[in-house]
Amino acid sequence: MKSINKYIIRQLLISSLVIGFVMTGVIWLFIAVRAIEHIVNRGVSVNLFLYLSMLQVPNFLVHIIPFSMFIATIFVYSRLNSDREIIVLRAAGLSPISLAKPALIVCFFAVLFGCFLTLYATPKS
């Protein structure tokens, strides 16, 4: 694998993980705010709340992964474009398909992880 592909894959992974964690945190906070009533009024323990909210994480990760991958891909390639790295790579002889390979590789593994969540983790939770 070319070093440029490794560089783009690393940038895509870092960006998608950060975006995914932020989106997961925001959605989890919405769940926590809605559940405060149950914690305060009905005497549900905090441990039970944390356990139940962690069981819901695979459910919304299935929806977060595609959005985080899309946003990360747009972010990384637009940054490469604004830094004129894509122009240099195209001048060096890389085709548009070879520039897209890192994103396709990362998205393929994201799809596999999404399938794992959908077919195994979500039904178990």
Short mmCIF file of C-alpha atoms in Angstrom, two decimals:
data_model
loop_
_atom_site.label_atom_id
_atom_site.label_comp_id
_atom_site.label_asym_id
_atom_site.label_seq_id
_atom_site.Cartn_x
_atom_site.Cartn_y
_atom_site.Cartn_z
CA MET A 1 0.00 0.00 0.00
CA LYS A 2 1.30 3.40 -0.94
CA SER A 3 2.18 5.81 1.81
CA ILE A 4 -0.35 8.34 0.50
CA ASN A 5 -3.10 5.75 0.91
CA LYS A 6 -1.97 5.10 4.48
CA TYR A 7 -1.99 8.83 5.15
CA ILE A 8 -5.51 9.30 3.78
CA ILE A 9 -6.79 6.19 5.60
CA ARG A 10 -5.32 7.45 8.87
CA GLN A 11 -6.94 10.85 8.37
CA LEU A 12 -10.29 9.24 7.53
CA LEU A 13 -10.17 6.94 10.56
CA ILE A 14 -9.25 9.70 12.98
CA SER A 15 -11.89 12.06 11.61
CA SER A 16 -14.65 9.46 11.52
CA LEU A 17 -13.86 8.27 15.05
CA VAL A 18 -13.91 11.80 16.45
CA ILE A 19 -17.14 12.64 14.63
CA GLY A 20 -18.67 9.32 15.67
CA PHE A 21 -17.77 9.82 19.33
CA VAL A 22 -19.17 13.36 19.31
CA MET A 23 -22.41 12.26 17.66
CA THR A 24 -22.72 9.30 20.04
CA GLY A 25 -22.19 11.59 23.01
CA VAL A 26 -24.84 14.03 21.81
CA ILE A 27 -27.41 11.29 21.25
CA TRP A 28 -26.57 9.69 24.58
CA LEU A 29 -27.09 13.07 26.28
CA PHE A 30 -30.55 13.33 24.72
CA ILE A 31 -31.35 9.88 26.09
CA ALA A 32 -30.00 10.87 29.50
CA VAL A 33 -32.06 14.06 29.63
CA ARG A 34 -35.22 12.13 28.82
CA ALA A 35 -34.40 9.52 31.46
CA ILE A 36 -33.76 12.01 34.28
CA GLU A 37 -37.47 11.90 35.11
CA HIS A 38 -37.25 8.16 35.72
CA ILE A 39 -34.14 8.54 37.83
CA VAL A 40 -35.55 11.32 40.01
CA ASN A 41 -39.26 10.50 40.29
CA ARG A 42 -39.33 6.73 40.13
CA GLY A 43 -36.17 5.90 42.02
CA VAL A 44 -34.29 4.16 39.23
CA SER A 45 -30.67 3.66 40.23
CA VAL A 46 -27.91 5.31 38.28
CA ASN A 47 -26.25 1.94 37.65
CA LEU A 48 -29.43 0.60 36.05
CA PHE A 49 -29.73 3.75 33.95
CA LEU A 50 -26.14 3.44 32.72
CA TYR A 51 -26.63 -0.26 31.96
CA LEU A 52 -29.82 0.36 29.99
CA SER A 53 -28.37 3.31 28.11
CA MET A 54 -25.30 1.28 27.13
CA LEU A 55 -27.62 -1.37 25.73
CA GLN A 56 -29.06 1.28 23.41
CA VAL A 57 -25.68 2.32 22.00
CA PRO A 58 -25.56 -0.36 19.24
CA ASN A 59 -29.02 0.77 18.12
CA PHE A 60 -27.99 4.30 17.34
CA LEU A 61 -24.43 3.43 16.28
CA VAL A 62 -25.96 1.74 13.25
CA HIS A 63 -27.30 5.14 12.21
CA ILE A 64 -24.29 7.19 13.31
CA ILE A 65 -21.61 5.24 11.42
CA PRO A 66 -22.77 6.16 7.89
CA PHE A 67 -23.18 9.83 8.78
CA SER A 68 -19.80 10.03 10.49
CA MET A 69 -18.12 8.31 7.54
CA PHE A 70 -19.80 10.69 5.10
CA ILE A 71 -18.85 13.79 7.08
CA ALA A 72 -15.28 12.54 7.62
CA THR A 73 -14.82 11.73 3.93
CA ILE A 74 -16.08 15.15 2.87
CA PHE A 75 -13.90 16.82 5.52
CA VAL A 76 -10.69 14.95 4.65
CA TYR A 77 -10.98 15.30 0.88
CA SER A 78 -11.97 18.96 1.09
CA ARG A 79 -8.97 19.60 3.32
CA LEU A 80 -6.74 17.75 0.84
CA ASN A 81 -8.22 19.91 -1.89
CA SER A 82 -7.77 23.17 0.02
CA ASP A 83 -4.13 22.28 0.77
CA ARG A 84 -3.67 21.56 -2.96
CA GLU A 85 -2.54 18.00 -2.17
CA ILE A 86 -5.02 16.49 -4.63
CA ILE A 87 -3.59 18.66 -7.42
CA VAL A 88 -0.08 17.46 -6.59
CA LEU A 89 -1.20 13.84 -6.46
CA ARG A 90 -3.03 14.16 -9.79
CA ALA A 91 0.09 15.78 -11.31
CA ALA A 92 2.14 12.86 -9.95
CA GLY A 93 -0.01 10.50 -11.99
CA LEU A 94 -2.65 9.23 -9.57
CA SER A 95 -6.05 8.65 -11.12
CA PRO A 96 -9.30 9.70 -9.46
CA ILE A 97 -10.00 6.02 -8.75
CA SER A 98 -6.71 5.60 -6.91
CA LEU A 99 -7.49 8.74 -4.90
CA ALA A 100 -10.85 7.25 -3.94
CA LYS A 101 -9.43 3.85 -2.87
CA PRO A 102 -8.63 4.88 0.73
CA ALA A 103 -12.18 6.12 1.27
CA LEU A 104 -13.59 2.96 -0.28
CA ILE A 105 -11.42 0.78 1.97
CA VAL A 106 -12.43 2.61 5.14
CA CYS A 107 -16.09 2.66 4.13
CA PHE A 108 -15.98 -1.07 3.37
CA PHE A 109 -14.82 -1.82 6.91
CA ALA A 110 -17.41 0.60 8.29
CA VAL A 111 -20.09 -1.32 6.39
CA LEU A 112 -18.78 -4.60 7.83
CA PHE A 113 -18.89 -3.12 11.33
CA GLY A 114 -22.41 -1.83 10.69
CA CYS A 115 -23.46 -5.31 9.54
CA PHE A 116 -21.97 -6.79 12.71
CA LEU A 117 -23.91 -4.30 14.81
CA THR A 118 -27.14 -4.90 12.91
CA LEU A 119 -26.97 -8.67 12.77
CA TYR A 120 -25.29 -9.52 16.07
CA ALA A 121 -24.87 -6.73 18.63
CA THR A 122 -28.28 -5.06 18.35
CA PRO A 123 -30.31 -8.28 18.74
CA LYS A 124 -28.14 -9.27 21.73
CA SER A 125 -28.86 -5.98 23.44
#
